[in-house]
N, CA and C of each residue as an Amber inpcrd file, in Angstrom:
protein
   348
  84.6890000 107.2940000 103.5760000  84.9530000 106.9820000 104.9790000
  85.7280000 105.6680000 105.0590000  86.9250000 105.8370000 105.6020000
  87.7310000 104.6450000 105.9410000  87.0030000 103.3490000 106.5820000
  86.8920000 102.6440000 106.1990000  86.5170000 101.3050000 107.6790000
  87.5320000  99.7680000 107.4650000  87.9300000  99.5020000 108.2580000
  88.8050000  98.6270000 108.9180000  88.0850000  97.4410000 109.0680000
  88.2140000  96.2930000 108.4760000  87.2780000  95.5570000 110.1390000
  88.3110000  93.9690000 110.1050000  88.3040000  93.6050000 111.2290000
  89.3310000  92.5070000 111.4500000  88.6050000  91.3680000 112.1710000
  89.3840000  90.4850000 111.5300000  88.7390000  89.0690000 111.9570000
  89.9060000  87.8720000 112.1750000  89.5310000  86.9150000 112.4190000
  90.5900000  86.0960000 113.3390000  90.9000000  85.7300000 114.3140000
  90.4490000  86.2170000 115.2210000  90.6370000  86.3440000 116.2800000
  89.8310000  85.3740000 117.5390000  90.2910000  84.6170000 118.5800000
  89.6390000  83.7580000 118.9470000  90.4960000  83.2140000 120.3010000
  90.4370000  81.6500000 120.4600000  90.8290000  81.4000000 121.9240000
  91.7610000  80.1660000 121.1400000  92.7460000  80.3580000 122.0420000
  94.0410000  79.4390000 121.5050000  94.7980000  78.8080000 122.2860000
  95.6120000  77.7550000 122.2830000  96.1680000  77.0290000 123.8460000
  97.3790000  78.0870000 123.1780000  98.3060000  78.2730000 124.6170000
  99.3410000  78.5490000 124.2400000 100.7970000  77.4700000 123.6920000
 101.8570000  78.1660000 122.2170000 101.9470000  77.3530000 121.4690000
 101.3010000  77.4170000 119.9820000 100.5820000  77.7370000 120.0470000
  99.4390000  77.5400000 119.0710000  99.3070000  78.9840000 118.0760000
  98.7040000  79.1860000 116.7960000  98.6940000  80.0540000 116.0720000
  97.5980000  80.5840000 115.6810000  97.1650000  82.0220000 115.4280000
  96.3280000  82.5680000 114.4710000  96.5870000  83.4050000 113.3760000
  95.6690000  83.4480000 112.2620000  96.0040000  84.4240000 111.7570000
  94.6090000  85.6100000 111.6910000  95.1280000  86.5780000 112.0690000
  94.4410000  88.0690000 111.9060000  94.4820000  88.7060000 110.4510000
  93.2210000  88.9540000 110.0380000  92.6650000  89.8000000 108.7990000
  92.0970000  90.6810000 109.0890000  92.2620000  91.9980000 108.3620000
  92.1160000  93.1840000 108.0880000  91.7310000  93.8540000 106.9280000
  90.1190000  93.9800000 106.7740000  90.0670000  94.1290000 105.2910000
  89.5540000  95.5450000 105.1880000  89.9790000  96.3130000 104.4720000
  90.1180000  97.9590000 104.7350000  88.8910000  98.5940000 103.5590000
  88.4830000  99.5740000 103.5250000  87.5940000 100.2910000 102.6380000
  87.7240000 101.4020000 102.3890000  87.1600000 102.4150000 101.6880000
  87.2670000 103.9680000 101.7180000  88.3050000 104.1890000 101.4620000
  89.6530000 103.6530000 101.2190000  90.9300000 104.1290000 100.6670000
  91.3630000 103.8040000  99.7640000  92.7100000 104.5470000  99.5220000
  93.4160000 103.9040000  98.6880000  94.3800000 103.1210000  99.2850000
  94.0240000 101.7110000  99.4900000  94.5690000 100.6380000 100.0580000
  96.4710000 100.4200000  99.7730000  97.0390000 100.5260000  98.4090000
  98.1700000 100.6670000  98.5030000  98.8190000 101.5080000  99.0920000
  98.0790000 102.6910000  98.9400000  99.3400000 104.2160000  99.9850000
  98.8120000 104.1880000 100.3930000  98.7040000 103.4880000 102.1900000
  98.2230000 104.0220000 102.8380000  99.6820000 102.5160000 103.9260000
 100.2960000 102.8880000 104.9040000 100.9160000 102.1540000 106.1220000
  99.7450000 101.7320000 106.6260000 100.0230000 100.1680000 107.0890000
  99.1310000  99.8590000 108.1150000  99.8390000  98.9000000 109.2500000
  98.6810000  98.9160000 110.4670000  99.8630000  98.5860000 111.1530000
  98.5500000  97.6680000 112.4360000  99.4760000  96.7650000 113.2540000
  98.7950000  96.1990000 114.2980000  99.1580000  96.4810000 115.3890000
  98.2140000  97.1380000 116.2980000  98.2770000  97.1000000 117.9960000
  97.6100000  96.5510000 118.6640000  97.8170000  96.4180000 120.0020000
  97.4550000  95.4260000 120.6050000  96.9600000  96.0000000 122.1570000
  96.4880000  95.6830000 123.0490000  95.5980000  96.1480000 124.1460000
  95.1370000  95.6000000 125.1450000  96.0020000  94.9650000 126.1550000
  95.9240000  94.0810000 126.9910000  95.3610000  94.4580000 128.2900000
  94.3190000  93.8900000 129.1240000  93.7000000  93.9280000 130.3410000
  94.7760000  95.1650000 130.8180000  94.1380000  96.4660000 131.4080000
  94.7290000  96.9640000 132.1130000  96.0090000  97.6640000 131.7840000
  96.4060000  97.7090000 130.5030000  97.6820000  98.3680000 129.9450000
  97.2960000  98.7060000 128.8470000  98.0580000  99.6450000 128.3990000
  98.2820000 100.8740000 127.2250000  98.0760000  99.7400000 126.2600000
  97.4700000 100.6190000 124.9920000  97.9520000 100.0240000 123.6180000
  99.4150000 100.1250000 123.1410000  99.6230000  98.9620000 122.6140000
 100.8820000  99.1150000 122.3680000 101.4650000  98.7960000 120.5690000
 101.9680000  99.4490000 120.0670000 101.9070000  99.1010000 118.5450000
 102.7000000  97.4820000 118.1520000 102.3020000  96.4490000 117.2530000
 102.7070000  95.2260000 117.1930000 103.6180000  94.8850000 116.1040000
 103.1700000  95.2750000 115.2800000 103.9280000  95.2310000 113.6680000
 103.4270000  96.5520000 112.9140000 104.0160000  96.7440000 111.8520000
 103.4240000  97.9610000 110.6230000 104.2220000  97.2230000 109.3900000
 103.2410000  97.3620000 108.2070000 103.7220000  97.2870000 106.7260000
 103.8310000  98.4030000 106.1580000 104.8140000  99.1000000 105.7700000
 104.1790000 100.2170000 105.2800000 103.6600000 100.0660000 103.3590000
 103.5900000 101.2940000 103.0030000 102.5920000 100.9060000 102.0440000
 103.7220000 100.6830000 100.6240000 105.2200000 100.6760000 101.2620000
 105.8290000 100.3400000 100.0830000 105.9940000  98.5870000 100.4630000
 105.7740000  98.0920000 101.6730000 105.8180000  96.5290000 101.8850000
 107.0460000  95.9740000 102.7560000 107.6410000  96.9860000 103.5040000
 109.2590000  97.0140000 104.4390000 107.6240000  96.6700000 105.6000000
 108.2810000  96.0380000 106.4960000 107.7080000  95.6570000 107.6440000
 108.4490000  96.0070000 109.0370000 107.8760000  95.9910000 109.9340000
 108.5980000  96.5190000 111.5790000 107.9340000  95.6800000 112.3850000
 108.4290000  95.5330000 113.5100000 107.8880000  94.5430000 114.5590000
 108.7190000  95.0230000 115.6930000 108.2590000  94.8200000 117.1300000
 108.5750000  95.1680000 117.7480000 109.1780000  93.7030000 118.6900000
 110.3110000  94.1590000 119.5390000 111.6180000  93.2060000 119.9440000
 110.5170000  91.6530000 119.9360000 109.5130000  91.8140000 120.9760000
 109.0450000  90.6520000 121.4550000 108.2280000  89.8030000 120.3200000
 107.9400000  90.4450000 119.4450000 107.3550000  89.8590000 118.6130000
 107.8500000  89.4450000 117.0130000 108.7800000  89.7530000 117.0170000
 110.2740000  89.7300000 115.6610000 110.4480000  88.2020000 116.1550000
 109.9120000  87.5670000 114.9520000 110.3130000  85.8040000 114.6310000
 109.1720000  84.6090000 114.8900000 108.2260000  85.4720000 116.0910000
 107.0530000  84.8830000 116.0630000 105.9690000  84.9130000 115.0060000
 105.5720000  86.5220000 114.9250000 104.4860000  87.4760000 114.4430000
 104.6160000  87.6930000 112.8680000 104.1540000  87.9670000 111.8790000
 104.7270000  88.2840000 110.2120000 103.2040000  89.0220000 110.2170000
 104.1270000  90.0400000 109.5330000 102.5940000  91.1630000 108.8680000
 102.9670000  91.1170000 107.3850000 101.8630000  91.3350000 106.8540000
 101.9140000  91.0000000 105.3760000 100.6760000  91.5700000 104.7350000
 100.6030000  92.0980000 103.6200000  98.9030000  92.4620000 102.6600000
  99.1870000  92.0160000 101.4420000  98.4250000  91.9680000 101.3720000
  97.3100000  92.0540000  99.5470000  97.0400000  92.8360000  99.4840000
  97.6720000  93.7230000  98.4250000  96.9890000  95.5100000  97.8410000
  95.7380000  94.8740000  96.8770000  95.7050000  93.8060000  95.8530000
  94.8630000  93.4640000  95.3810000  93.3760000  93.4110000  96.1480000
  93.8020000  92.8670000  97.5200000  92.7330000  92.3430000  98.2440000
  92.2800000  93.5320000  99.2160000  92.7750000  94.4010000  99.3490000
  92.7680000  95.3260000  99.9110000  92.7810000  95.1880000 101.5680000
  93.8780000  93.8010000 101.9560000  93.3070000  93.4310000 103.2450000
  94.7380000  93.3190000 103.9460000  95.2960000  93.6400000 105.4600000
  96.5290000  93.0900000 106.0950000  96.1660000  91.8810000 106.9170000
  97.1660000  91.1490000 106.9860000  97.5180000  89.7550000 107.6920000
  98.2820000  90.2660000 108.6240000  97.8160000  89.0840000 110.1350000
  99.4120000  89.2870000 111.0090000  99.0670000  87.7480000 111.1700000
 100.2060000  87.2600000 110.9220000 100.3470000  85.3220000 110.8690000
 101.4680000  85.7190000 112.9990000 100.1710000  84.8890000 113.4380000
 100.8800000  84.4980000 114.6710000 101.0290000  83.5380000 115.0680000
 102.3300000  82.9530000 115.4440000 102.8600000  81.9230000 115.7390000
 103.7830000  81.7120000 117.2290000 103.2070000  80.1140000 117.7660000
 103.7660000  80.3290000 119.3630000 103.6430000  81.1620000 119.9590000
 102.3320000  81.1220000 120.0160000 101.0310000  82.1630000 120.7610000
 101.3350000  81.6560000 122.4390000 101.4820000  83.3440000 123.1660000
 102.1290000  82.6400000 124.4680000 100.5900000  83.8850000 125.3600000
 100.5190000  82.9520000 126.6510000  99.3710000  83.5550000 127.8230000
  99.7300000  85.1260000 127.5160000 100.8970000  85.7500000 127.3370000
 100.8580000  87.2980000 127.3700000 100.8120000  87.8410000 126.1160000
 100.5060000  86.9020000 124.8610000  99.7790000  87.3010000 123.8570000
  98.3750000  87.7550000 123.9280000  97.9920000  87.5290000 125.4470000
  96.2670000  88.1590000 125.0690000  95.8160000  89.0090000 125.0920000
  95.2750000  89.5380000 124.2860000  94.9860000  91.1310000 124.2550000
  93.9720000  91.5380000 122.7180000  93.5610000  92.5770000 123.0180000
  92.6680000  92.8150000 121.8450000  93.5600000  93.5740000 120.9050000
  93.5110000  93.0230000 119.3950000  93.7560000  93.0740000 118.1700000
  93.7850000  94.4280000 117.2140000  94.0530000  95.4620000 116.7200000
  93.4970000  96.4010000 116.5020000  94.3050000  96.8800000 114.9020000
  93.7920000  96.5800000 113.9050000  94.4700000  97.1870000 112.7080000
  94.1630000  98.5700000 112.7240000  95.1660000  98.9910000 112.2640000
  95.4620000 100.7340000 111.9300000  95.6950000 100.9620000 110.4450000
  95.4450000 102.6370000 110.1830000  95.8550000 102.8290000 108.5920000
  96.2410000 104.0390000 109.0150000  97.4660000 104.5800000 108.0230000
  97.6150000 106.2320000 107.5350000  98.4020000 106.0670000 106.7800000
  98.2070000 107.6430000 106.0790000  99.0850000 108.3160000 104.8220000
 100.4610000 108.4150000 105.6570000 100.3390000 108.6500000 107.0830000
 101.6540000 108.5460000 107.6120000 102.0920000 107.3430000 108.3910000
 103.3050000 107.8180000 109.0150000 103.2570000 106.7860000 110.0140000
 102.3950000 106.7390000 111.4330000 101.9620000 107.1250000 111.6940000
 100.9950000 107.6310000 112.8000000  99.4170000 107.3810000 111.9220000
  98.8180000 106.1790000 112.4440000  97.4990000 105.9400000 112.0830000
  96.2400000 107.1450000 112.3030000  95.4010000 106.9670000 111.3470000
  94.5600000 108.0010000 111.6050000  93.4680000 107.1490000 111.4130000
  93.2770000 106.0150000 110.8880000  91.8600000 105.2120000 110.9810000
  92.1030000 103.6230000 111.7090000  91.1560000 103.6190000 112.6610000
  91.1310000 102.2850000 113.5120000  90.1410000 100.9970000 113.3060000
  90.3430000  99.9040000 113.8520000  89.0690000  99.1360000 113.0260000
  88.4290000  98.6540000 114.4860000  87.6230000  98.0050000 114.8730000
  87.0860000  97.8660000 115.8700000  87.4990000  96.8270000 116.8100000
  88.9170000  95.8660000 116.4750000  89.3220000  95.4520000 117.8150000
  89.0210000  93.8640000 117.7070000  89.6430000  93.1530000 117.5490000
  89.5520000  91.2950000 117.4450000  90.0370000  91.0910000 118.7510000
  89.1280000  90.0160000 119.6190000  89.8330000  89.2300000 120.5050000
  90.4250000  87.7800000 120.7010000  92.2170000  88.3330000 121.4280000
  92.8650000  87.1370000 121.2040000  93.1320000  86.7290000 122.3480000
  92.6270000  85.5600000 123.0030000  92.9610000  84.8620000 124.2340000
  93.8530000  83.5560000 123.8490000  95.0370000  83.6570000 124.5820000
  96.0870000  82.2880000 124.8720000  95.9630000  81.3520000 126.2610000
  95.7360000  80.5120000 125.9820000  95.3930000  79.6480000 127.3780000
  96.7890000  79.5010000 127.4430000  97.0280000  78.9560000 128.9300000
  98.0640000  77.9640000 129.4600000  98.2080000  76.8360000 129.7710000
């Protein structure tokens, strides 16, 4: 059984940085894409970054130069290094995994609040 679980996550002025961990189980941690979404008061999840499991990374417009996703296959764990953390960064945290691109295992959700 897959399990996910993520940590990092906390209250931050905006400006300011975290980093999010993701330490995965039940798989085979190298093949497997993983990826971060995100889940803000009142709006859709929305996908944040993905590594896939050869190590090419994606990010989406708003978050390309701030955000860096990154793993340790050793460690069996993903990073998202966030930087110039802004008020509409807040939202709950959510690492993903699959054999594809389309996640099939979720982890239970870190919360990230940005003050102003």
């Amino acid at each position: 059984q897959v399990q996910l679980v993520e940590t990092g996550g906390g209250l931050v002025q905006a400006g300011g940085s975290l980093r999010l961990s993701c330490a995965a189980s039940g798989l085979t941690f190298s093949g497997y894409h993983m990826h971060w979404y995100r889940q803000a008061p009142g709006k859709q999840r929305e996908l944040v970054a993905t590594v896939s499991s050869g190590g090419s990374t994606y990010y989406i417009d708003s978050m390309r130069g701030r955000f860096t996703v990154s793993r340790d296959n050793a460690l069996n764990t993903v990073y998202l290094q966030m930087d110039t953390l802004k008020p509409e960064d807040t939202a709950v945290y959510y690492c993903a995994a699959g054999r594809t691109l389309t996640p099939d295992s979720w982890g239970q959700g870190t919360q990230v609040t940005v003050s102003s």
